[in-house]
Coordinates of C-alpha atoms in Angstrom, one line a residue:
Chain A
N1 CA 67.8 -21.8 -48.1
A2 CA 67.0 -25.6 -47.5
G3 CA 65.1 -25.2 -44.1
V4 CA 65.3 -28.7 -42.5
T5 CA 66.8 -31.7 -44.2
Q6 CA 66.7 -35.4 -43.1
T7 CA 68.6 -38.4 -44.4
P8 CA 67.7 -41.1 -45.5
K9 CA 64.3 -40.7 -47.1
F10 CA 63.6 -44.4 -47.1
Q11 CA 65.2 -47.2 -45.2
V12 CA 64.5 -50.8 -44.5
L13 CA 66.2 -52.4 -41.5
K14 CA 66.0 -56.1 -40.0
T15 CA 64.9 -56.5 -36.5
G16 CA 68.0 -56.2 -34.3
Q17 CA 69.8 -53.7 -36.8
S18 CA 70.8 -50.2 -35.8
M19 CA 70.9 -47.1 -37.8
T20 CA 71.1 -43.2 -37.5
L21 CA 68.7 -41.0 -38.9
Q22 CA 70.3 -37.4 -39.7
C23 CA 68.6 -33.9 -39.3
A24 CA 70.2 -30.7 -40.2
Q25 CA 68.8 -27.1 -40.4
D26 CA 70.0 -23.9 -41.7
M27 CA 67.7 -21.6 -39.9
N28 CA 69.9 -20.9 -37.0
H29 CA 67.4 -22.2 -34.9
N30 CA 68.0 -23.1 -31.1
S31 CA 65.7 -26.0 -30.6
M32 CA 65.1 -29.3 -32.5
Y33 CA 62.7 -32.0 -32.2
W34 CA 62.2 -35.7 -33.5
Y35 CA 58.7 -36.9 -33.9
R36 CA 57.1 -40.1 -35.2
Q37 CA 54.0 -40.4 -37.1
D38 CA 51.9 -43.6 -37.4
P39 CA 48.4 -43.9 -38.9
G40 CA 45.6 -42.8 -36.8
M41 CA 47.9 -41.4 -33.9
G42 CA 49.1 -38.0 -35.2
L43 CA 52.8 -37.2 -34.2
R44 CA 54.2 -38.2 -31.1
L45 CA 57.4 -36.5 -29.9
I46 CA 60.5 -38.9 -29.2
Y47 CA 63.0 -36.5 -28.0
Y48 CA 63.8 -32.8 -28.4
S49 CA 66.6 -30.4 -27.7
A50 CA 65.7 -26.9 -26.3
S51 CA 69.0 -25.6 -27.0
E52 CA 72.5 -26.7 -28.1
G53 CA 74.1 -29.0 -25.4
T54 CA 70.7 -30.1 -23.9
T55 CA 68.4 -33.0 -24.8
D56 CA 65.1 -34.2 -23.1
K57 CA 62.7 -37.0 -23.5
G58 CA 59.6 -36.8 -25.2
E59 CA 56.5 -39.0 -25.0
V60 CA 57.9 -42.1 -26.7
P61 CA 61.8 -42.0 -26.1
N62 CA 62.2 -46.0 -25.3
G63 CA 64.5 -47.8 -27.9
Y64 CA 65.9 -44.4 -29.3
N65 CA 68.8 -42.1 -28.6
V66 CA 69.7 -38.6 -29.8
S67 CA 72.8 -36.4 -30.0
R68 CA 72.7 -32.6 -30.6
L69 CA 76.0 -32.5 -32.4
N70 CA 76.0 -28.8 -32.8
K71 CA 73.4 -26.2 -33.2
R72 CA 72.6 -27.3 -36.7
E73 CA 72.5 -31.1 -36.4
F74 CA 70.4 -33.3 -34.4
S75 CA 70.5 -37.1 -35.0
L76 CA 68.3 -39.9 -33.9
R77 CA 69.7 -43.4 -33.5
L78 CA 68.0 -46.8 -33.1
E79 CA 70.3 -49.3 -31.4
S80 CA 68.2 -52.4 -32.0
A81 CA 65.5 -51.9 -34.4
A82 CA 61.8 -53.5 -33.8
P83 CA 58.9 -53.9 -36.1
S84 CA 57.1 -51.6 -33.6
Q85 CA 59.4 -48.7 -34.9
T86 CA 58.2 -49.0 -38.4
S87 CA 57.1 -45.4 -38.8
V88 CA 57.7 -42.1 -40.7
Y89 CA 60.0 -40.0 -38.5
F90 CA 60.1 -36.2 -38.9
C91 CA 62.6 -33.7 -37.6
A92 CA 61.8 -30.2 -36.9
S93 CA 63.2 -27.0 -35.6
S94 CA 62.3 -23.7 -34.2
E95 CA 63.8 -20.5 -32.8
G96 CA 62.9 -21.1 -29.3
P97 CA 61.3 -24.1 -27.3
S98 CA 57.9 -22.8 -26.5
P99 CA 55.3 -23.7 -29.3
H100 CA 53.3 -20.8 -27.9
Y101 CA 55.8 -18.3 -29.5
Y102 CA 57.7 -20.1 -31.8
E103 CA 56.8 -21.9 -35.0
Q104 CA 58.2 -25.4 -35.7
Y105 CA 59.5 -26.1 -39.3
F106 CA 59.3 -29.8 -40.4
G107 CA 61.7 -31.7 -42.6
P108 CA 60.2 -34.0 -45.4
G109 CA 60.5 -37.3 -43.2
T110 CA 62.3 -40.6 -43.2
R111 CA 60.1 -43.8 -43.8
L112 CA 61.5 -46.4 -41.8
T113 CA 60.4 -50.2 -42.3
V114 CA 61.8 -52.7 -39.8
T115 CA 61.1 -56.2 -40.9
Chain B
T1 CA 47.3 -36.6 -19.9
Q2 CA 45.9 -34.3 -22.6
L3 CA 44.1 -35.5 -25.6
L4 CA 43.1 -33.7 -28.9
E5 CA 40.3 -35.6 -30.6
Q6 CA 39.9 -34.6 -34.5
S7 CA 36.6 -35.1 -36.3
P8 CA 35.8 -36.3 -39.0
Q9 CA 38.8 -38.8 -39.4
F10 CA 38.1 -38.5 -43.1
L11 CA 36.3 -36.0 -45.4
S12 CA 35.6 -36.2 -49.1
I13 CA 33.7 -33.4 -50.9
Q14 CA 33.1 -31.6 -54.1
E15 CA 34.9 -28.6 -55.3
G16 CA 32.9 -25.6 -54.1
E17 CA 31.3 -26.9 -51.0
N18 CA 31.7 -25.8 -47.4
L19 CA 33.2 -27.9 -44.7
T20 CA 34.3 -27.7 -41.2
V21 CA 36.7 -29.8 -39.1
Y22 CA 36.9 -29.8 -35.4
C23 CA 39.4 -30.4 -32.7
N24 CA 38.3 -31.0 -29.2
S25 CA 39.8 -31.7 -25.8
S26 CA 38.7 -31.9 -22.2
S27 CA 42.1 -29.9 -21.2
V28 CA 42.8 -26.1 -21.5
F29 CA 45.7 -25.2 -23.6
S30 CA 47.6 -22.2 -23.8
S31 CA 47.4 -22.0 -27.5
L32 CA 46.5 -24.2 -30.5
Q33 CA 47.9 -24.5 -33.9
W34 CA 46.6 -25.8 -37.3
Y35 CA 48.9 -27.7 -39.6
R36 CA 48.5 -28.8 -43.1
Q37 CA 50.3 -32.0 -44.4
E38 CA 50.7 -33.3 -48.0
P39 CA 51.7 -36.8 -48.8
G40 CA 55.3 -37.1 -48.6
E41 CA 56.1 -34.0 -46.9
G42 CA 56.3 -32.6 -43.4
P43 CA 53.3 -30.6 -41.4
V44 CA 53.3 -26.8 -42.3
L45 CA 51.9 -24.3 -39.9
L46 CA 48.7 -22.6 -40.9
V47 CA 47.7 -20.7 -37.8
T48 CA 48.2 -20.3 -34.1
V49 CA 45.2 -18.9 -31.9
V50 CA 46.0 -18.0 -28.6
T51 CA 43.0 -16.1 -27.0
G52 CA 39.6 -17.8 -26.1
G53 CA 37.0 -17.0 -28.7
E54 CA 39.8 -15.8 -31.1
V55 CA 38.8 -16.0 -35.0
K56 CA 41.6 -15.9 -37.5
K57 CA 41.0 -15.9 -41.2
L58 CA 43.4 -17.2 -43.8
K59 CA 41.9 -16.5 -47.3
R60 CA 39.1 -19.0 -47.4
L61 CA 40.0 -20.7 -44.2
T62 CA 38.5 -19.6 -40.9
F63 CA 39.8 -20.5 -37.7
Q64 CA 38.3 -20.4 -34.3
F65 CA 39.7 -21.0 -30.7
G66 CA 36.8 -22.0 -28.3
D67 CA 36.0 -19.6 -25.3
A68 CA 37.4 -22.0 -22.9
R69 CA 40.4 -22.8 -24.9
K70 CA 39.7 -26.4 -25.1
D71 CA 38.5 -26.7 -28.4
S72 CA 39.0 -25.4 -32.1
S73 CA 37.3 -25.4 -35.6
L74 CA 38.6 -25.0 -39.1
H75 CA 36.0 -23.9 -41.8
I76 CA 36.8 -23.8 -45.2
T77 CA 34.9 -21.8 -47.9
A78 CA 34.1 -22.9 -51.2
A79 CA 36.9 -25.8 -51.1
Q80 CA 39.3 -26.2 -53.9
P81 CA 41.4 -29.3 -54.8
G82 CA 44.4 -27.5 -53.8
D83 CA 43.0 -27.8 -50.2
T84 CA 43.3 -31.5 -50.3
G85 CA 45.6 -32.7 -47.6
L86 CA 45.8 -34.1 -44.0
Y87 CA 45.0 -31.3 -41.6
L88 CA 46.2 -31.6 -37.9
C89 CA 45.6 -29.7 -34.7
A90 CA 48.3 -29.4 -32.0
G91 CA 47.8 -27.8 -28.5
D92 CA 50.6 -26.1 -26.5
G93 CA 50.9 -27.9 -23.2
L94 CA 52.4 -24.7 -21.7
M95 CA 50.0 -24.9 -18.7
D96 CA 51.8 -28.1 -17.8
S97 CA 55.2 -26.3 -17.9
N98 CA 56.6 -28.3 -20.9
Y99 CA 57.5 -27.6 -24.4
Q100 CA 55.7 -30.4 -25.9
L101 CA 52.9 -30.0 -28.3
I102 CA 49.8 -32.4 -28.1
W103 CA 48.8 -33.5 -31.5
G104 CA 45.4 -34.9 -32.8
A105 CA 45.5 -37.7 -35.2
G106 CA 44.2 -35.4 -38.0
T107 CA 41.5 -35.1 -40.6
K108 CA 42.0 -36.3 -44.2
L109 CA 40.4 -34.0 -46.5
I110 CA 39.9 -34.7 -50.4
I111 CA 38.5 -32.2 -52.6
K112 CA 37.1 -33.8 -56.0
P113 CA 37.0 -31.6 -59.0

């Protein structure tokens, strides 16, 4: 039982390059999330998918796009990377969308550096 | 905008000491969660508190939700090196009818042997 897996673990991009961060969960969860974590700022929600077939913007969606490929997979795309997107990116999943009732499980993160 | 402030930002103490970290807001939350994060890993949920005044214990860790559901504290008794990590609180913005967690910036805790 792998839980939430993310690829790659590390990535260095040059400004303007694009890339896709991959996330998959094997817990049959309905909801999935993408966060970024910056020093001194806690986690900020980029996008989430409450259920398969739906996606919604979070607190900091600009510069990102997402795709809920199927129930298991939720990808995050940076179309034109900027240095401000240097961060650690976490994918998470939960059985349902309300954190009041459902625990979020996090992947190990992707460390992205944009030069 | 709901904000959660955690204090202290950094705490380094000797093994065996007691400590308390705080999570404060001016907003009311439906529930509040505490996570621990170790270097190179994602956060792991420790506890969710949902009722004002609620106290939950997890071995040597005691979590309390304020009566007004605006603040919370985490108390660790007889800290051990294994308690080292980043402790994050996150509030459930259910009151605002969305599914987003509001996160504090964290308290980095180091327990020295």
